[in-house]
mmCIF file of C-alpha atoms (C1' of nucleotides) in Angstrom:
data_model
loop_
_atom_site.group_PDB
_atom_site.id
_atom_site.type_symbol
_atom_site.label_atom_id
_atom_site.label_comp_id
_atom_site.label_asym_id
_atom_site.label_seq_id
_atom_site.Cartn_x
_atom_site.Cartn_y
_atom_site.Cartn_z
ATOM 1 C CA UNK A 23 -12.319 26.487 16.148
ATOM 2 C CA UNK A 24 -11.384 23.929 18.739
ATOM 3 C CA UNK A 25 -9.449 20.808 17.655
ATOM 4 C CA UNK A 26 -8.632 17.846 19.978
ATOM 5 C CA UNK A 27 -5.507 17.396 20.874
ATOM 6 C CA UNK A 28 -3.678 14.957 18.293
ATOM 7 C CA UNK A 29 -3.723 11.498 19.662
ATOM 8 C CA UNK A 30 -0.077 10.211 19.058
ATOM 9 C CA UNK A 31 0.785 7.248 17.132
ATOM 10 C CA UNK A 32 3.565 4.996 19.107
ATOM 11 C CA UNK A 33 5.375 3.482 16.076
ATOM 12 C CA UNK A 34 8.423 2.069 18.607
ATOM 13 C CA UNK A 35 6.651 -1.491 18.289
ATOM 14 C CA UNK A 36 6.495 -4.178 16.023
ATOM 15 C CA UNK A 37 5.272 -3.900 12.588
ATOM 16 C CA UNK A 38 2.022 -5.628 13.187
ATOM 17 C CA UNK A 39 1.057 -3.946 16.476
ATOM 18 C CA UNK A 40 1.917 -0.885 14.620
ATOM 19 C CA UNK A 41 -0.423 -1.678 11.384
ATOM 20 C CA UNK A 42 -3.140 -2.906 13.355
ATOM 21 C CA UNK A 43 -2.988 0.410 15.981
ATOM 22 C CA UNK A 44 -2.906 2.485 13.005
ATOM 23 C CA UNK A 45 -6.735 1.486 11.336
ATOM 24 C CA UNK A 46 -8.799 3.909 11.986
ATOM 25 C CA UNK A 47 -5.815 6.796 12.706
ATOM 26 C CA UNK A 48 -6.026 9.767 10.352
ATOM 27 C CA UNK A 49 -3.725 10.348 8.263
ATOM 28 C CA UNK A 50 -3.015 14.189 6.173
ATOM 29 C CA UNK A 51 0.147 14.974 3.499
ATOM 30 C CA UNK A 52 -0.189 18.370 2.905
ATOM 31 C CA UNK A 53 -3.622 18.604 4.291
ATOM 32 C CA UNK A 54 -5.085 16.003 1.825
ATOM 33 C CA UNK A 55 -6.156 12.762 3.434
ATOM 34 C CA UNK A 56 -8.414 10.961 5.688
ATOM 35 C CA UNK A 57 -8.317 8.050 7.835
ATOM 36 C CA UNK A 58 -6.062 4.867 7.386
ATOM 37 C CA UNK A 59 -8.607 1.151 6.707
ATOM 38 C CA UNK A 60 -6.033 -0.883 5.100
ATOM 39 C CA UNK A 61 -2.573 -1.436 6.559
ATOM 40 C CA UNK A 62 -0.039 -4.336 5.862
ATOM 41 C CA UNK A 63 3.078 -5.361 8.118
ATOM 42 C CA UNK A 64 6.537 -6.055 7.038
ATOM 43 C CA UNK A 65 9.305 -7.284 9.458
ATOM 44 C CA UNK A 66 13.217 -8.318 8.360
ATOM 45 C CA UNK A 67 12.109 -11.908 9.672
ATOM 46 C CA UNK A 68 9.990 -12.039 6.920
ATOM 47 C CA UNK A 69 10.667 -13.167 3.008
ATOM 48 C CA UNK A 70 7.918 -10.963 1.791
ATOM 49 C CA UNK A 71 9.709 -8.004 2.975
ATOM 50 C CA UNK A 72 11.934 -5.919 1.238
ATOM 51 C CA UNK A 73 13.893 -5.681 4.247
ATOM 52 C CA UNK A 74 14.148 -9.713 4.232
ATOM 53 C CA UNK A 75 18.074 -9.689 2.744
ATOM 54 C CA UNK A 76 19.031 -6.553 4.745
ATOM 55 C CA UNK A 77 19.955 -2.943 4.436
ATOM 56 C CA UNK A 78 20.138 -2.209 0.634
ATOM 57 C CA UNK A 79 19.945 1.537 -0.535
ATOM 58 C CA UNK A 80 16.410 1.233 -1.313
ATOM 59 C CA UNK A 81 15.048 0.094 1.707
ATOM 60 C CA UNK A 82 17.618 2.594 4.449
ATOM 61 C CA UNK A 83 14.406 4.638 5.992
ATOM 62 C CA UNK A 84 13.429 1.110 7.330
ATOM 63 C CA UNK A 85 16.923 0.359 8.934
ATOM 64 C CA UNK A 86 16.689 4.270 9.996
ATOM 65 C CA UNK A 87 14.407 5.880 13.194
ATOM 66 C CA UNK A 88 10.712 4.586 13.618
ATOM 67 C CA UNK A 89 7.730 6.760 12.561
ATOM 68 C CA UNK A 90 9.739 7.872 9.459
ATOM 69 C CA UNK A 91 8.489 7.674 5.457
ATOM 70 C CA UNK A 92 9.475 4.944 3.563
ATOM 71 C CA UNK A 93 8.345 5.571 -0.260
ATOM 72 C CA UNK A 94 9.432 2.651 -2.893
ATOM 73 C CA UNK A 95 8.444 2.713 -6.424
ATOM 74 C CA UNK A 96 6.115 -0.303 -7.443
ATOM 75 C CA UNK A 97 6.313 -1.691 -10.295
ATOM 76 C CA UNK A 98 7.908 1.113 -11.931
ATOM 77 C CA UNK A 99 4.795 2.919 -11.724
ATOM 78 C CA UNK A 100 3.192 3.797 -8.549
ATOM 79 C CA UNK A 101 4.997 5.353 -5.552
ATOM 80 C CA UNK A 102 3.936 3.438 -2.417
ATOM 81 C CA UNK A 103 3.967 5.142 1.090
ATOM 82 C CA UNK A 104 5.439 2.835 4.387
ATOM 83 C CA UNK A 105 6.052 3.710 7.858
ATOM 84 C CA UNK A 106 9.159 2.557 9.875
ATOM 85 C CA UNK A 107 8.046 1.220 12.853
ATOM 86 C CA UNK A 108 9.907 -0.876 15.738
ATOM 87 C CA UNK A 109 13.267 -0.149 17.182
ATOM 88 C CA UNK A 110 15.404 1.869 15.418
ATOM 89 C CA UNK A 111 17.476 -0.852 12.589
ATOM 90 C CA UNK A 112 15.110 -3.220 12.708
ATOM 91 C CA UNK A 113 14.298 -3.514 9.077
ATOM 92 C CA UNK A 114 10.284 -2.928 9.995
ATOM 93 C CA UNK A 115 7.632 -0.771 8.299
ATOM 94 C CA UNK A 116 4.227 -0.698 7.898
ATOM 95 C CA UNK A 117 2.267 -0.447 3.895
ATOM 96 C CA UNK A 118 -0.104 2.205 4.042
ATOM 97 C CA UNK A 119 -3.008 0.192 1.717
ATOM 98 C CA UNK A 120 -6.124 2.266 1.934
ATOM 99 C CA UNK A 121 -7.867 5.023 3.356
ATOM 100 C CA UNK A 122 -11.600 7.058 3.743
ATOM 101 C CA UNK A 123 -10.985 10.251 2.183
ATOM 102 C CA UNK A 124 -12.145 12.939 4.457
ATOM 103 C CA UNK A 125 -9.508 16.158 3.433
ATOM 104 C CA UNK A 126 -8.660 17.533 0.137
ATOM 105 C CA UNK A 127 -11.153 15.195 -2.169
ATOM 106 C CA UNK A 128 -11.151 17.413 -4.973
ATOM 107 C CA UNK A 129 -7.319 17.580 -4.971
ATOM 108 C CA UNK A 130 -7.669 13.680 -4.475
ATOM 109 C CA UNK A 131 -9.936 13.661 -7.732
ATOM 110 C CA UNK A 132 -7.430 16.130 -9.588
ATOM 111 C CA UNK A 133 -4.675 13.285 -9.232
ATOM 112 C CA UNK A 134 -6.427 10.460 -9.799
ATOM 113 C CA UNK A 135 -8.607 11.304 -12.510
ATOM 114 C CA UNK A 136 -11.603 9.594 -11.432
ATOM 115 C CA UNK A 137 -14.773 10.862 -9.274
ATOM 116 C CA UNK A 138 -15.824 8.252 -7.278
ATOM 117 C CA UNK A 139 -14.528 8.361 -3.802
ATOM 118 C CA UNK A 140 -14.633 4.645 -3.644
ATOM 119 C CA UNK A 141 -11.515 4.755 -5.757
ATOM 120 C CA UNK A 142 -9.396 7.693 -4.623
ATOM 121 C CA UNK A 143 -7.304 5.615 -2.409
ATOM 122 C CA UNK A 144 -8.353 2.030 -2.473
ATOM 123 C CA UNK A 145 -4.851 0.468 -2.968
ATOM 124 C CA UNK A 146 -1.595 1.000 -2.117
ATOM 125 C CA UNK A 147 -0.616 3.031 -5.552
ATOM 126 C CA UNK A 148 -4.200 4.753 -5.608
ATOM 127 C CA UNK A 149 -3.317 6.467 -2.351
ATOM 128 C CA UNK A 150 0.364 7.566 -3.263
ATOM 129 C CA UNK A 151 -1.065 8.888 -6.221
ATOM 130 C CA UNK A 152 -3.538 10.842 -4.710
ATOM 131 C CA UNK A 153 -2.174 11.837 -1.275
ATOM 132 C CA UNK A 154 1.140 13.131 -4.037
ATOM 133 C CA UNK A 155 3.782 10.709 -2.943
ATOM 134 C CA UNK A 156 7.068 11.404 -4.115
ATOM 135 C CA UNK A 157 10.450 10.628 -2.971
ATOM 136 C CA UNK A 158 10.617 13.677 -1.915
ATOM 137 C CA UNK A 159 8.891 11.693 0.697
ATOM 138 C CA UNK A 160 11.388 9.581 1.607
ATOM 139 C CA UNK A 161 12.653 9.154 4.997
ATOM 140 C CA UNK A 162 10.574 12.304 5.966
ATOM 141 C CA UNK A 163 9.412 12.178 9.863
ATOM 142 C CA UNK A 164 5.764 11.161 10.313
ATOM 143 C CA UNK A 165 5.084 14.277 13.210
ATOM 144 C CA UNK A 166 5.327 17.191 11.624
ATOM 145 C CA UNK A 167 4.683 18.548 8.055
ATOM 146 C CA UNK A 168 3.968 17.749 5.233
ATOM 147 C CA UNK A 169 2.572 14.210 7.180
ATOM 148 C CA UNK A 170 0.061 14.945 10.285
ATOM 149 C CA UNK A 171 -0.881 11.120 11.786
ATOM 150 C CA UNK A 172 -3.560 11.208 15.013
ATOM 151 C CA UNK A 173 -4.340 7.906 16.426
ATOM 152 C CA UNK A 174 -7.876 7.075 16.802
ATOM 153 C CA UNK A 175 -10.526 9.082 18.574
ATOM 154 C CA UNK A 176 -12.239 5.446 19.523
ATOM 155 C CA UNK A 177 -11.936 1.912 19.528
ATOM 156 C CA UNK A 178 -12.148 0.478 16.523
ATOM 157 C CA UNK A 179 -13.099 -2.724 15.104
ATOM 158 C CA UNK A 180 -10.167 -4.201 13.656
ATOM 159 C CA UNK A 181 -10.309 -7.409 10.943
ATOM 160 C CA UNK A 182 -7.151 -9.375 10.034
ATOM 161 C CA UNK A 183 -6.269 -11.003 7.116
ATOM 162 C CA UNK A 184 -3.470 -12.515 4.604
ATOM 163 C CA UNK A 185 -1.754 -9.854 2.707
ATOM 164 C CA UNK A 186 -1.714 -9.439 -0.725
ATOM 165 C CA UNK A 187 0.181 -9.009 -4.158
ATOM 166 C CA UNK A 188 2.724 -11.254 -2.237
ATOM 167 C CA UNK A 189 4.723 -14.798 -3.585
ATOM 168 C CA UNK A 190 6.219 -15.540 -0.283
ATOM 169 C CA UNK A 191 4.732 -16.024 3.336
ATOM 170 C CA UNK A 192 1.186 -15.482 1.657
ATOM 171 C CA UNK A 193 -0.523 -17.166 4.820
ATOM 172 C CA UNK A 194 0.466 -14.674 7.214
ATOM 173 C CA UNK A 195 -2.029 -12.937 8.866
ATOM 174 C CA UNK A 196 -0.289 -9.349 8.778
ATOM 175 C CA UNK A 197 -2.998 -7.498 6.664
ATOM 176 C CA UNK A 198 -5.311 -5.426 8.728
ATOM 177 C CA UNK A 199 -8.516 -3.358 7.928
ATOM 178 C CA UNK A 200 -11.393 -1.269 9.443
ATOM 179 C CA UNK A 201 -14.109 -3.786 9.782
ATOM 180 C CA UNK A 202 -16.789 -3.432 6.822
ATOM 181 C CA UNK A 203 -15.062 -0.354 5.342
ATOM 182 C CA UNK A 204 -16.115 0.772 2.025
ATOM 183 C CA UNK A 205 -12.922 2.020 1.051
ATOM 184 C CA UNK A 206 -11.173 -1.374 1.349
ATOM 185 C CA UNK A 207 -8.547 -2.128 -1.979
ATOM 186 C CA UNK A 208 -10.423 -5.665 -1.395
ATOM 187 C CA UNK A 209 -12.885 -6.926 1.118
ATOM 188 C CA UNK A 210 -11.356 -9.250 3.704
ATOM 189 C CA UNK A 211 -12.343 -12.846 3.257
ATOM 190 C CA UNK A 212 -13.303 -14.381 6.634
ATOM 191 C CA UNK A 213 -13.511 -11.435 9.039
ATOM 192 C CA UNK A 214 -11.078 -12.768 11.631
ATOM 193 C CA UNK A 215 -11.111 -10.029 14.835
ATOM 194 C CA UNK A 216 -7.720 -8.784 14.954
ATOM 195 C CA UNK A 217 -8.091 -7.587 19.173
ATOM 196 C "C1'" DC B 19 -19.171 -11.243 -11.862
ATOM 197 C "C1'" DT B 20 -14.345 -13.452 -13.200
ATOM 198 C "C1'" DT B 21 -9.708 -14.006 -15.285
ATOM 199 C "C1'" DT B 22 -5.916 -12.391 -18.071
ATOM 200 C "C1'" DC B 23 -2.499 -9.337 -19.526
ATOM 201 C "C1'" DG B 24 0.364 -5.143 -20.681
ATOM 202 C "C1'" DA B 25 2.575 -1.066 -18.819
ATOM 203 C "C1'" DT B 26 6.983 0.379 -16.959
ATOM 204 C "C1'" DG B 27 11.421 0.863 -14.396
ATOM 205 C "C1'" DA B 28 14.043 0.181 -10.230
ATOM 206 C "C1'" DT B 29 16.204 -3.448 -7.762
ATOM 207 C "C1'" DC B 30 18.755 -7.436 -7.031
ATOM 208 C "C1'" DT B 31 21.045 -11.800 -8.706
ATOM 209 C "C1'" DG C 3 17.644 -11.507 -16.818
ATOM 210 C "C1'" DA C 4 13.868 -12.119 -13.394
ATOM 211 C "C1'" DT C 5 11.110 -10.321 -10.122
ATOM 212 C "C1'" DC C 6 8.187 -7.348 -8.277
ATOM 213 C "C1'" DA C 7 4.174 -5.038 -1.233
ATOM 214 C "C1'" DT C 8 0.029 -2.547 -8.583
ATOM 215 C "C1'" DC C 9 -3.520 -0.842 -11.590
ATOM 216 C "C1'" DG C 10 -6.720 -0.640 -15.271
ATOM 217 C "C1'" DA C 11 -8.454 -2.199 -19.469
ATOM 218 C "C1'" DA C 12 -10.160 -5.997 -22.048
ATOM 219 C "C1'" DA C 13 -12.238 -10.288 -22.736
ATOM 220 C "C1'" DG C 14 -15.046 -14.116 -21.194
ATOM 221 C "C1'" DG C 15 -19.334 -16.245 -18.339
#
DNA sequence: CTTTCGATGATCT
DNA sequence: GATCATCGAAAGG
């Protein structure tokens, strides 16, 4: 079978030219995934960020290479998957909120416990859960196995929004999403083009 | 449809 | 001791 030649990601940028690039790139863990329609940015300049005080144990991977894992724990449930982005020790990562499952769906449904593709991944917790992130994860590189990322086949249309399940700098525009997706974790309010 | 609230534990003050 | 980059169930319109 012939397969394209994987479209790399260039995650040596800032977080939100990163997160926006990276709506509609696939996105695999051990085969099981699909392609990225929700993606938020996070930048050390930033008091939403859990990079905002500086390097802490938790959040090394971000002060570590770009295109690396970082996996936190959310609310001492749900393992959430980030990648580093921006010059290396620049405290910069990008939340991987939602994707179209295309890969693995019945291991997806195995995980989650639910049917309904809708709801495989819609969220930043939904997706760790069923893509299996661990911290085993942690700090893992983003080009070679278990992770496979391919930037997009096409242009995209991109939407832009405020992020969410934030207290601080809740205006910024740094959420980003595939335009009309049905695998959103929430539909965007005003559909501001994020070109 | 909406809002509210508990779960659950690491992290940081 | 307070705060979470969340989710799902329950209760109310």
């Amino acid at each position: 079978m012939t397969r394209r030649a994987r479209r790399l990601v260039d995650f040596d940028a800032p977080s939100d030219v990163v997160a926006r690039a990276l709506i509609g790139a696939t996105l695999q863990v051990d085969g099981v995934g699909g392609v990225i329609v929700e993606t938020e940015a996070y930048d050390q300049a930033d008091a939403a960020s859990h990079t905002f005080m500086g390097p802490t144990a938790r959040n090394a991977a971000m002060f570590g290479p770009s295109g690396h894992a970082y996996v936190y724990r959310s609310y001492g449930i749900h393992w959430c998957l980030n990648f580093t982005c921006r010059p290396s020790g620049h405290g910069a990562g990008v939340l991987i909120r939602a994707l179209e499952p295309r890969t693995g769906v019945d291991e997806m449904r195995l995980r989650r416990g639910v049917d309904d593709p809708r709801l495989l991944c819609a969220g930043p917790g939904r997706l760790g859960q069923a893509l299996g992130i661990s911290m085993a994860h942690y700090g893992l590189p983003l080009d070679r196995p278990p992770f496979f990322v391919a930037a997009p086949d096409a242009a995209v249309e991109v939407v832009a929004g405020p992020r969410i399940g934030i207290s601080k700098a809740v205006e910024a525009p740094w959420r980003f999403g595939l335009k009309d997706s049905r695998f959103l974790s929430r539909p965007f309010g005003r559909a501001v083009d994020a070109a």
